[in-house]
XYZ file of C-alpha atoms in Angstrom:
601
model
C 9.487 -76.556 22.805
C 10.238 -79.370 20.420
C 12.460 -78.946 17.564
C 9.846 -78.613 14.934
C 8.297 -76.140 16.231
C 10.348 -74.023 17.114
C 11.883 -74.068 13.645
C 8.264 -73.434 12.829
C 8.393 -70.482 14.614
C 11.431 -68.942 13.508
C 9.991 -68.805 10.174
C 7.282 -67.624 10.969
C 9.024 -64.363 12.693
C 11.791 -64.047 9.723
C 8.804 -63.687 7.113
C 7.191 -61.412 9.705
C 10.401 -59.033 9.281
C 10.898 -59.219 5.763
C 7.543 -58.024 5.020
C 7.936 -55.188 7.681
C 11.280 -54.642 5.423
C 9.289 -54.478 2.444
C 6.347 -52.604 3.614
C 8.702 -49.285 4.614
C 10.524 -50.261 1.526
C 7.809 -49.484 -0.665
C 6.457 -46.774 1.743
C 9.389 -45.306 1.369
C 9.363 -45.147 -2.022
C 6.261 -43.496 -1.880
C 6.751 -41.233 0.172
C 9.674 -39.889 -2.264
C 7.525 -39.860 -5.100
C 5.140 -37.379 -3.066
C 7.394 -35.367 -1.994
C 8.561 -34.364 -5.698
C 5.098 -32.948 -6.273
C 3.872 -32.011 -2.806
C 1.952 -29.319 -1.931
C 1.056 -27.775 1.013
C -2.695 -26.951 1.340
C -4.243 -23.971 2.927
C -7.781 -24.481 4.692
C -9.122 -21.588 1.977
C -8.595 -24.668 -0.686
C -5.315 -23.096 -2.231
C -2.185 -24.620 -1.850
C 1.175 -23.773 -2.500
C 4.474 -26.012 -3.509
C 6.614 -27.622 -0.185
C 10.085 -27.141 0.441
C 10.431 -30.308 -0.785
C 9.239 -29.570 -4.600
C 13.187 -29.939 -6.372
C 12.315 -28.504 -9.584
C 8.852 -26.620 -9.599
C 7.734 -25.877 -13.459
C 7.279 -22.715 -14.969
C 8.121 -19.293 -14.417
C 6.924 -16.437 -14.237
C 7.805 -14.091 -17.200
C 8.832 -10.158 -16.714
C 5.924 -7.823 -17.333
C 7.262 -4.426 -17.843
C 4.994 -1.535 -16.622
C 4.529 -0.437 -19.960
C 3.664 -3.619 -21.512
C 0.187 -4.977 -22.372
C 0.749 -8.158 -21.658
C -1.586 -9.738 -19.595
C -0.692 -10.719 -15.790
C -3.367 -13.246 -15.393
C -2.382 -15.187 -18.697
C 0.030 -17.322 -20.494
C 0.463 -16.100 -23.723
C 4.409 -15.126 -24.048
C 3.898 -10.813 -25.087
C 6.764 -8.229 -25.411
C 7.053 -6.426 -22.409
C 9.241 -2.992 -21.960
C 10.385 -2.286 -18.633
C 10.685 1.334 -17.436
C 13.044 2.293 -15.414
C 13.698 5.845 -13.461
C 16.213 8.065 -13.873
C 19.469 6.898 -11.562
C 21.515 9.946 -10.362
C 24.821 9.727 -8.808
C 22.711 11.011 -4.931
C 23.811 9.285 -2.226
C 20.881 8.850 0.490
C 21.273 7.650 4.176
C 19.373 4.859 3.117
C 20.948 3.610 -0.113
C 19.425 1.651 -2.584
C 17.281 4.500 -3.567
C 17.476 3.306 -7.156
C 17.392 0.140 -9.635
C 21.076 -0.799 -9.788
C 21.900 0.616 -7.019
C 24.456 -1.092 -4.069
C 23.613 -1.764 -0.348
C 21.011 -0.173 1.345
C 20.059 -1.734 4.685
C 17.082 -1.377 5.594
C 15.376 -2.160 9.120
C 14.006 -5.582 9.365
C 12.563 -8.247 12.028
C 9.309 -9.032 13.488
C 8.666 -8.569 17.115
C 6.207 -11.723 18.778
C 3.727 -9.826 21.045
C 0.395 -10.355 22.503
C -2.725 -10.649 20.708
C -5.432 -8.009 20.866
C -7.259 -10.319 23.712
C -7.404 -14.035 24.888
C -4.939 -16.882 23.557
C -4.066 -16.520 20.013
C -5.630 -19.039 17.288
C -2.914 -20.499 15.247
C -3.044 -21.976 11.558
C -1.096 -25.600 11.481
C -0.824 -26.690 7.988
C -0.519 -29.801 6.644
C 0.207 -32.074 3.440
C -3.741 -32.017 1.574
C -5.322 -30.816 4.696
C -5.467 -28.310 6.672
C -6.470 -27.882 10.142
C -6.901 -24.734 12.561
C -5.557 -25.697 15.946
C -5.836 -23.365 18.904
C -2.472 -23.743 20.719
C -2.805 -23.271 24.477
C 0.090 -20.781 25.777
C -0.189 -20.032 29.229
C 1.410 -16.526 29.257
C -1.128 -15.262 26.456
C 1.718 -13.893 24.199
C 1.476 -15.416 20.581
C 3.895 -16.041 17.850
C 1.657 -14.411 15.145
C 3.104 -11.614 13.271
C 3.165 -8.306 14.806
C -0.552 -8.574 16.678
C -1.271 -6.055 19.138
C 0.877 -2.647 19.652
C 4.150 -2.812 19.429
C 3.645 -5.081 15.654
C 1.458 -2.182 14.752
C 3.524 0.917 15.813
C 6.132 -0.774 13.471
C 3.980 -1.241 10.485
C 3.321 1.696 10.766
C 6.137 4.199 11.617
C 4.435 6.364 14.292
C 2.195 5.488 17.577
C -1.098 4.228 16.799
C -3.833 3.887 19.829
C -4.613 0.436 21.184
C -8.072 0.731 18.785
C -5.911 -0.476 15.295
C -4.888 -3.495 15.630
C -3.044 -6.228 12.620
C -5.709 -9.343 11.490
C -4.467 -12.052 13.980
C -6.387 -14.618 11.605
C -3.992 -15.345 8.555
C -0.502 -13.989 9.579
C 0.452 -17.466 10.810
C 3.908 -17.781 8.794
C 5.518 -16.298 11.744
C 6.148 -19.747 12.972
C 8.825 -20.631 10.042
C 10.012 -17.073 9.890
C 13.096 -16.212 11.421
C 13.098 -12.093 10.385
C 15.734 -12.642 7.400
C 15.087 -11.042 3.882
C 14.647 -14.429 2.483
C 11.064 -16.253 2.590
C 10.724 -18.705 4.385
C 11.064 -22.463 3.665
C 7.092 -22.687 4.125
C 6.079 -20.450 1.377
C 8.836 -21.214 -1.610
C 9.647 -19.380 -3.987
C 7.937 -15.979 -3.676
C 6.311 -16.680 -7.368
C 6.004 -19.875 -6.620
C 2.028 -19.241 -6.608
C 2.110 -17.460 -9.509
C 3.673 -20.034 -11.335
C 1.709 -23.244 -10.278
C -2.046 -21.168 -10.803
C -2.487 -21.676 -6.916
C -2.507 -18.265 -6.014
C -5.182 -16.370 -8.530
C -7.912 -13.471 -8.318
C -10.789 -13.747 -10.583
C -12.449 -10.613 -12.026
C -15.407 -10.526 -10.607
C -16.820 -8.641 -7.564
C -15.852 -9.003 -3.797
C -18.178 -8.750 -1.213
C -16.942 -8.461 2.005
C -16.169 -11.706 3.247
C -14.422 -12.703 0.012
C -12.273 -9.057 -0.450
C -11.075 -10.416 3.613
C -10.474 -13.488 2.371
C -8.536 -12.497 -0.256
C -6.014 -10.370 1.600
C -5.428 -12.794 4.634
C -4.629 -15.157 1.854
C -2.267 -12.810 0.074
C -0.520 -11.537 4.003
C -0.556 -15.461 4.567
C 1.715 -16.319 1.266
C 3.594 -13.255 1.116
C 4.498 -12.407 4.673
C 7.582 -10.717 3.106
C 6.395 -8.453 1.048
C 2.452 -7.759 2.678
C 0.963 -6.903 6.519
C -2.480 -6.643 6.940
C -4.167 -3.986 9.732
C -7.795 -2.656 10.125
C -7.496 1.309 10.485
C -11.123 0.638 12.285
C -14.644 -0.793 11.657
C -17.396 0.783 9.923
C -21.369 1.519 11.065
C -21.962 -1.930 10.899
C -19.015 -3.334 12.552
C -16.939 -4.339 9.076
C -12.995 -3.860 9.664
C -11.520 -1.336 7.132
C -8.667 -3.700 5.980
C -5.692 -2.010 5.109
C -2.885 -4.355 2.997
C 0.498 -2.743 2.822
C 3.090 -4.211 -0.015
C 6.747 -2.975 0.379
C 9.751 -5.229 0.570
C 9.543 -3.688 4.507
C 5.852 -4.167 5.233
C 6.149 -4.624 8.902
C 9.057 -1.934 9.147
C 9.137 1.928 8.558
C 11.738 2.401 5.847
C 14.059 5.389 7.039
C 14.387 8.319 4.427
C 11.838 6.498 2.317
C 8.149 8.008 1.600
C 4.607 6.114 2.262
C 2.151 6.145 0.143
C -1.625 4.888 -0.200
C -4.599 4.445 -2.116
C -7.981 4.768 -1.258
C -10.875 3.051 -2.821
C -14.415 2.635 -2.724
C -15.481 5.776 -0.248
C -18.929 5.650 -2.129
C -19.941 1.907 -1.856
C -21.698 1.757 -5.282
C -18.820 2.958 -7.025
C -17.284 -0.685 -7.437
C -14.633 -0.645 -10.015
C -11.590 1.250 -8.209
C -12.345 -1.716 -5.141
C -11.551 -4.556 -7.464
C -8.627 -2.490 -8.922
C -6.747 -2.499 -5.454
C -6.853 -6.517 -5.473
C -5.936 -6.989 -8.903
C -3.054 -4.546 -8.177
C -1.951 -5.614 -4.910
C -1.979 -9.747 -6.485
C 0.070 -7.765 -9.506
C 2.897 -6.350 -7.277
C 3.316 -9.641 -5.040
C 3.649 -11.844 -8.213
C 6.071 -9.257 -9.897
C 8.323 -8.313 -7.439
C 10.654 -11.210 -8.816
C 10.532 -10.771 -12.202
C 10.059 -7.370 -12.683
C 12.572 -4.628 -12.064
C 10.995 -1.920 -11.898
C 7.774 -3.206 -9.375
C 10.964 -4.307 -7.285
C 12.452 -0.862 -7.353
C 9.102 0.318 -6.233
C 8.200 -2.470 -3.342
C 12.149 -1.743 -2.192
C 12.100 1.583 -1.903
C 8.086 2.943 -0.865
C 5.751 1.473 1.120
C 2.033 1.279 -0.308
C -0.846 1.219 1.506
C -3.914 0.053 -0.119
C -7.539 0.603 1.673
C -9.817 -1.297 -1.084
C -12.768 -0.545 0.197
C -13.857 2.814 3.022
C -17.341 1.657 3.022
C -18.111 -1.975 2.986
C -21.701 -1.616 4.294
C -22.760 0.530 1.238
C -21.025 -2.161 -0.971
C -23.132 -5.091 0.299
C -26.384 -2.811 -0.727
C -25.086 -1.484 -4.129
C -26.100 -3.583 -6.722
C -24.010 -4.601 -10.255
C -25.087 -3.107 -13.583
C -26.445 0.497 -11.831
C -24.755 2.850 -13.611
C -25.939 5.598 -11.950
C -28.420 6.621 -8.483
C -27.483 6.301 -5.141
C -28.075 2.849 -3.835
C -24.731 2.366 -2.018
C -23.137 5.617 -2.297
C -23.917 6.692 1.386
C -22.531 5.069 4.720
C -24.978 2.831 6.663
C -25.953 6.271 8.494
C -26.888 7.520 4.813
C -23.894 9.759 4.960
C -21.475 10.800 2.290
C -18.067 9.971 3.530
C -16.645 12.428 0.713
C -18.608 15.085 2.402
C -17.933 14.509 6.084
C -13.624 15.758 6.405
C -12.870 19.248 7.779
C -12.871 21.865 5.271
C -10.622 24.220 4.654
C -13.059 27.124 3.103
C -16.290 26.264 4.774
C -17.072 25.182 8.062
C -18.474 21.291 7.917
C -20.922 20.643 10.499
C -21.593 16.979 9.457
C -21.485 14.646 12.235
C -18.569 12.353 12.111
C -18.391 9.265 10.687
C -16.771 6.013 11.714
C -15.203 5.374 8.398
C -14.083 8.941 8.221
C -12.806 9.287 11.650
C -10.501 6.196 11.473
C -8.940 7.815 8.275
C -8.495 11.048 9.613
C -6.483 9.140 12.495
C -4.621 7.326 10.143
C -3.189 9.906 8.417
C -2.694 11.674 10.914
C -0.228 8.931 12.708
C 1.512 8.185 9.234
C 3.131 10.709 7.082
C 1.598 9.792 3.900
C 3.706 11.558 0.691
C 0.836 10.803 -2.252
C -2.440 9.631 -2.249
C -4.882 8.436 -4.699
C -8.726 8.240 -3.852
C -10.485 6.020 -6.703
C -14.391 6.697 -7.857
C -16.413 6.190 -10.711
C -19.074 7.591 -12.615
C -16.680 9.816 -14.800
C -13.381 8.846 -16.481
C -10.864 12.211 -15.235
C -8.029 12.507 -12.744
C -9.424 15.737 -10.357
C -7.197 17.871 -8.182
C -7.475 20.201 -5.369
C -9.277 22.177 -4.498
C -12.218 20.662 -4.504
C -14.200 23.529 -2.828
C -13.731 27.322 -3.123
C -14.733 30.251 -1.021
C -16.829 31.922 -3.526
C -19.309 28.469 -4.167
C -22.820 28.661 -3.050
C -24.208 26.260 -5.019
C -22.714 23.083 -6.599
C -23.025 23.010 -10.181
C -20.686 22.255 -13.684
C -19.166 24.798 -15.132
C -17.468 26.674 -11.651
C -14.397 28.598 -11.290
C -11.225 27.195 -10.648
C -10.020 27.106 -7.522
C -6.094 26.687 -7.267
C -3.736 25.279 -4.707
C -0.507 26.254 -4.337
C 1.082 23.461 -5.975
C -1.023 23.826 -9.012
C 1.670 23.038 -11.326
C 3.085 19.420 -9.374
C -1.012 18.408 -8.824
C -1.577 19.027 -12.613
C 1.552 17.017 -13.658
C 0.305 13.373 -10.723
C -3.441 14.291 -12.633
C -1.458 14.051 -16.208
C 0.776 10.814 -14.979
C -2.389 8.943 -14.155
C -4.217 10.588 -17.346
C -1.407 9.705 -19.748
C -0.393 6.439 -18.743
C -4.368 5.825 -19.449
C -5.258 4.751 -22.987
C -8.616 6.014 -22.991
C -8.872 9.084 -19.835
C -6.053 11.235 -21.642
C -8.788 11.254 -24.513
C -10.678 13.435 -22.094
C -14.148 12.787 -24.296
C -17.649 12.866 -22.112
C -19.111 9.635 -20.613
C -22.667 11.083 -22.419
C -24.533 13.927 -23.584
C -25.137 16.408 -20.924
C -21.632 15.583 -19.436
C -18.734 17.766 -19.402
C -15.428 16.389 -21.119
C -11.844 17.303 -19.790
C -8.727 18.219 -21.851
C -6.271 15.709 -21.348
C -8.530 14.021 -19.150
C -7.956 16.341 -15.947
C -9.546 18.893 -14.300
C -9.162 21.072 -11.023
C -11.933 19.540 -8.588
C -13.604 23.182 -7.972
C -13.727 24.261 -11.650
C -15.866 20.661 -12.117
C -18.128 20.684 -9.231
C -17.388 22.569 -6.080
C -18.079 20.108 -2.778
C -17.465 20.882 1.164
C -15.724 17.864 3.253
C -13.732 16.358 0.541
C -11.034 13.875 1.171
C -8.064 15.419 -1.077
C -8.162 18.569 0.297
C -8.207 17.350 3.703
C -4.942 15.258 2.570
C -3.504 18.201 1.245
C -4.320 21.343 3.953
C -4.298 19.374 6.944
C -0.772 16.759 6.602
C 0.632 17.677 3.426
C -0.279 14.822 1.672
C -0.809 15.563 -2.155
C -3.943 13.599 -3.327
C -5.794 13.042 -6.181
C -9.135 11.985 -6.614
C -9.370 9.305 -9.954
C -12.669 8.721 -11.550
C -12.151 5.286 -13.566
C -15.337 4.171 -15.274
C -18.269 6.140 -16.486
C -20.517 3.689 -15.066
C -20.263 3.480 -11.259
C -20.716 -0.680 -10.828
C -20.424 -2.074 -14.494
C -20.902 -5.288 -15.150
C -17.669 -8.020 -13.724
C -17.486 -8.724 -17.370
C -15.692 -5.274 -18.224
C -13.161 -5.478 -15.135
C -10.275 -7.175 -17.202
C -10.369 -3.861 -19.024
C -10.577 -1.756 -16.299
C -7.494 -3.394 -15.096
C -5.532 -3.274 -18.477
C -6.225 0.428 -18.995
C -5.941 1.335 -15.144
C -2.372 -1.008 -14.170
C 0.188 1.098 -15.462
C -1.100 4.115 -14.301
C -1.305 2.907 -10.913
C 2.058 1.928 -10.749
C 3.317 4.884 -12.345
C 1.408 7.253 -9.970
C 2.740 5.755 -7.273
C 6.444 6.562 -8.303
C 6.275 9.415 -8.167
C 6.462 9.753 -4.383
C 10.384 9.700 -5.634
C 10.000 13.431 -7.363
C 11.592 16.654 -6.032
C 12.884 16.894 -2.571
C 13.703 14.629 0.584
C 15.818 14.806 3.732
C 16.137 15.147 7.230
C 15.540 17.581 9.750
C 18.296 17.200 12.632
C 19.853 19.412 15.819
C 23.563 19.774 16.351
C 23.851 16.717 17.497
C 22.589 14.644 14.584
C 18.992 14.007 16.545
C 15.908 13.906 14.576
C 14.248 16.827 14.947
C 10.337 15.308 15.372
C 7.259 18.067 13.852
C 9.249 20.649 12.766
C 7.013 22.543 10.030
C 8.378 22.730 6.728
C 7.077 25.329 4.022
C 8.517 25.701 0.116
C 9.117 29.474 -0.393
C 5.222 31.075 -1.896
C 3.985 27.648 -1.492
C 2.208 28.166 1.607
C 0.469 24.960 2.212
C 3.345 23.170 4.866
C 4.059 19.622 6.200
C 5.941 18.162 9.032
C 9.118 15.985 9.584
C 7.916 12.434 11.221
C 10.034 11.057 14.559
C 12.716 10.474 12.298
C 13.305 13.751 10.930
C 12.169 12.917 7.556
C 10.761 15.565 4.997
C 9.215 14.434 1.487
C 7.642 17.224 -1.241
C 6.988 16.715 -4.890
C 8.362 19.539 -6.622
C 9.052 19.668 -10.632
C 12.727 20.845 -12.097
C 13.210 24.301 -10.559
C 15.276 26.312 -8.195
C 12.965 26.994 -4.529
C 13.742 27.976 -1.238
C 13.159 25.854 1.938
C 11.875 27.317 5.117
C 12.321 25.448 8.718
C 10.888 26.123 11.747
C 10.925 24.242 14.697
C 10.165 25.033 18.462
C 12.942 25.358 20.637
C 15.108 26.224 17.503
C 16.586 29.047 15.080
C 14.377 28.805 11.909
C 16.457 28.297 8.377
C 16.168 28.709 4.543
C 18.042 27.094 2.370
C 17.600 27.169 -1.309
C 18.139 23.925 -3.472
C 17.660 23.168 -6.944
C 15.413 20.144 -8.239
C 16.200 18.479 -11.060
C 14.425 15.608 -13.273
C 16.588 12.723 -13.047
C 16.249 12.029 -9.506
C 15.028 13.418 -6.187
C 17.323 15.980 -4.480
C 18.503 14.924 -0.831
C 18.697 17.722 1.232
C 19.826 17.831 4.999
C 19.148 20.683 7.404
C 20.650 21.374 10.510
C 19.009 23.589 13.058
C 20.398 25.683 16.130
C 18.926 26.164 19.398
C 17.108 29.509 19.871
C 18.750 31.642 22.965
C 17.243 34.846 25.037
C 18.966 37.197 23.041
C 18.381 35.278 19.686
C 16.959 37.127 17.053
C 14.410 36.196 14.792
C 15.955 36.575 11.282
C 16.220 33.447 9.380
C 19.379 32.522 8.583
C 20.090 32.039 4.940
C 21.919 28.912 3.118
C 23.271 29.109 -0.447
C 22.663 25.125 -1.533
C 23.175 23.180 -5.197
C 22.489 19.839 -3.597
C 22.144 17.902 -6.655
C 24.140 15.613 -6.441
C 22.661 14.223 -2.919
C 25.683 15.893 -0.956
C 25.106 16.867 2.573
C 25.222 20.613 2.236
C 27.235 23.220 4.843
C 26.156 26.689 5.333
C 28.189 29.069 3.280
C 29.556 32.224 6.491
């Protein structure tokens, strides 16, 4: 090579490597600027800031239960925040309260296999997304708690192989490591909130959109939601259940379950939308509201928006009244097809009503709400009677029990409602209710309701909530549906922490699994769950506990509720022998003050 040219060529290369130098220079540079603004893009066109956003804007401002502020706008409103009464009880699971130190509660996800085939798993990506099915030999996924042994810890008890977690959206499992913190993925938990990514419009849900909607939610909140179908209904639509608890995936020991139920009659729309506004309502204001934290961190809430899909795809907006909708896709009424405690209920079984049976029967659920409309009143059992031959207005009462604790949930919901408490007729020819609740008998007597199937069969105190006078009003009205409905819901749901709570346990501090309960001339019982656990709303009084268990001496113990806070109370039982008698042996208790309480000799 002569001289010139390669001199000619060295020139040529040194330019070529400064404008490499320069090209990632400014690429670079770039790249940075992105980054301070990046978002991460789910495939359902919402997005979410990266763990590379430094500062992200905004923040989301505390909305105290008892405020009116709006949670779906920005106007800056007072807000007062409600907190419960903190008593000096100390729980084996603390935490119990707002304020309150430690309180370990279990946590972790187990990977298992998906309900059949290789799992699909969700990549995402910097403004795209793409679905990529990741081959794994062995069949076993990563997703979040798919197949059995997820489920049987969502849930607390064994399920059967039929109920199964959505496999579709959990996909965060792949940055989450099973700490309490979220992971780098998702942000900030209001991060959503803040940035307008993460937003549910009031308007109707069919079905595809209402699934949507919650795989969304279980995808950007895998901390504080799991998503599981309790079954499918006539027409093969899954019965989406969404839970929300600062333990979604994990049983909470010594702390109570609770649920709602929406949308058993498919025309009656409004109580459906309800359960997505509140569900997006708790997930955005677990971080800036105390008491929603209190609640997520100490209950888990399960929230079925809609037990009849099919007759929701039929019903039509802006029928105020008939029957298109109400019925199953077998034309059955799923309020009318549960066992019944008075009357014998020959209806064949439904789908939709045989997967809820199941599930509460595998989870001990402590309060229950079932949402309707075409009436604005809070109803309590019973809702049939054994004296009722035909179903009219106007019928006797026909009282449980726990009258007095069913009329105070009725009043909670009633009173924390601006216009129900008013307890004025929807129209002329319409009965109205004093303080907008009535015993469910002394309304209408029915055979095969839901709440009284709660109540007689598992303990489970339910009330059934009427919420709008028209059954599917126009989407117009739902922002004030939601505004006179939120703080009721939330309050209802606290007051799973009322009366008494404990644990059932042998000599040797073993949980003491089905052993029947029964408050002293309260004579509808419940059961302890695997764990020994025992939950009953009671109001301030003195009352007697009975126990019985097989294989054991039964006890009473009497123990004193008081207003403040819920009274823990332990109970110890003795095996039965031969020569065992059956006298029940009596304990003298003030447990108050959450002590664990001896026999007195």
């Amino acid at each position: 090579m002569k001289p010139s040219s390669w001199y000619a060529s060295t020139l040529v290369v040194a330019f070529l490597y400064l404008y490499v130098l320069a090209v990632q220079y400014i690429r670079a540079e770039e790249l940075q600027a992105e980054r301070g603004s990046s978002q991460i893009t789910f495939h359902d066109g919402t997005s979410v800031d990266s763990a590379y956003t430094a500062d992200p804007s905004g923040s989301l401002r505390s909305v105290g239960v008892g405020s009116i502020a709006d949670s779906y706008t920005n106007e800056k409103q007072g807000a007062s925040l409600h907190s419960v009464g903190i008593g000096s009880t100390v729980d084996v699971s603390p935490s119990l309260y707002p304020g309150s130190a430690g309180g370990d509660r279990e946590s972790g996800i187990e990977s298992s296999s998906t309900a059949g085939g290789r799992p699909g798993v969700i990549s995402y990506f910097n403004d795209e997304s793409k679905s990529t099915e990741l081959y794994n030999p062995e069949g076993a996924g990563s997703l979040r708690a798919v197949g059995n042994v997820g489920l049987d810890r969502a849930v607390g008890n064994s399920y059967r192989p039929g109920y199964s977690y959505d496999p579709s959206y959990n996909n965060h499992n792949q940055f989450y490591g099973g700490s309490d913190s979220l992971p780098a993925a998702t942000g900030n938990i209001n991060s959503h909130h803040q940035d307008g990514s993460y937003v549910l419009d009031f308007k109707y849900h069919n079905y595809d959109k209402l699934t949507k909607f919650l795989r969304t939610t279980s995808s950007k909140f895998p901390n504080l939601t799991a998503l599981y179908s309790i079954g499918k209904s006539v027409q093969g639509r899954d019965l989406w259940v969404m839970v929300v608890s600062a333990s979604p995936y994990e049983h909470m020991i010594g702390k109570p379950d609770v649920k709602y139920v929406a949308n058993m009659h498919g025309n009656e729309a409004v109580g459906r939308e309800l359960m997505l506004h509140l569900i997006h309502y708790l997930v955005t204001s677990y971080n800036s509201d105390s008491y929603i934290k209190w609640l997520l961190d100490n209950t888990r809430i399960h929230i079925l928006p809609s037990m009849n899909p099919d007759g929701f795809e039929v019903a039509r907006e802006g029928q105020c009244d008939g029957g298109q909708g109400r019925y199953n896709a077998r034309g059955f009424d799923l309020n009318r097809n549960f066992p019944d405690y008075f009357k014998q209920n020959n209806k064949r079984g439904q789908p939709e009503t045989d997967a809820v049976k199941e599930w509460i029967s595998k989870i001990q659920f402590v309060l229950s709400g079932g949402l309707h409309g075409g009436a604005l009143v809070a109803s309590y059992p019973f809702d049939n009677t054994p004296n009722s031959i035909f179903h009219s207005y106007a019928s006797t009462p026909s009282l449980t029990p726990d009258d007095d604790v069913f009329k105070h949930l009725a009043l909670t919901y009633s009173n924390n409602h601006p216009v129900m408490s008013h307890g004025k007729a929807c129209k002329a020819g319409t009965p109205s209710f004093n303080q907008g609740i009535t015993n469910g008998a002394a309304w209408y007597p029915l055979t095969g309701g839901m709440q009284d199937f709660n109540y007689v069969w598992y303990g489970c105190m339910e009330i059934t909530l009427e919420l709008s006078c028209c059954k599917y009003p126009p989407a117009s009205e739902l922002p004030k549906f939601w505004e006179e409905n939120r703080m009721s819901l939330v309050k209802f749901l606290a007051e799973a922490h009322r009366g008494v709570h404990g644990f059932v346990m042998d000599e040797n501090g073993n949980p003491v699994e089905k052993a029947s309960l029964k408050v002293k001339s309260r004579d509808v019982g419940f059961q302890t769950t695997k764990y020994g656990e025992f939950w009953r709303i009671l109001l301030p009084g003195i009352y007697k506990l009975e126990v019985y268990a097989d294989g054991y001496l039964p006890r009473e113990m009497d123990f004193m509720v008081v207003e403040q806070h819920p009274t823990l109370l332990n109970v110890t039982l003795h095996p039965a022998k031969l020569d065992d008698t059956t006298a029940i042996p009596k304990e003298k208790t003030l447990p108050v003050d959450g002590s664990i309480v001896f026999p007195i000799s």
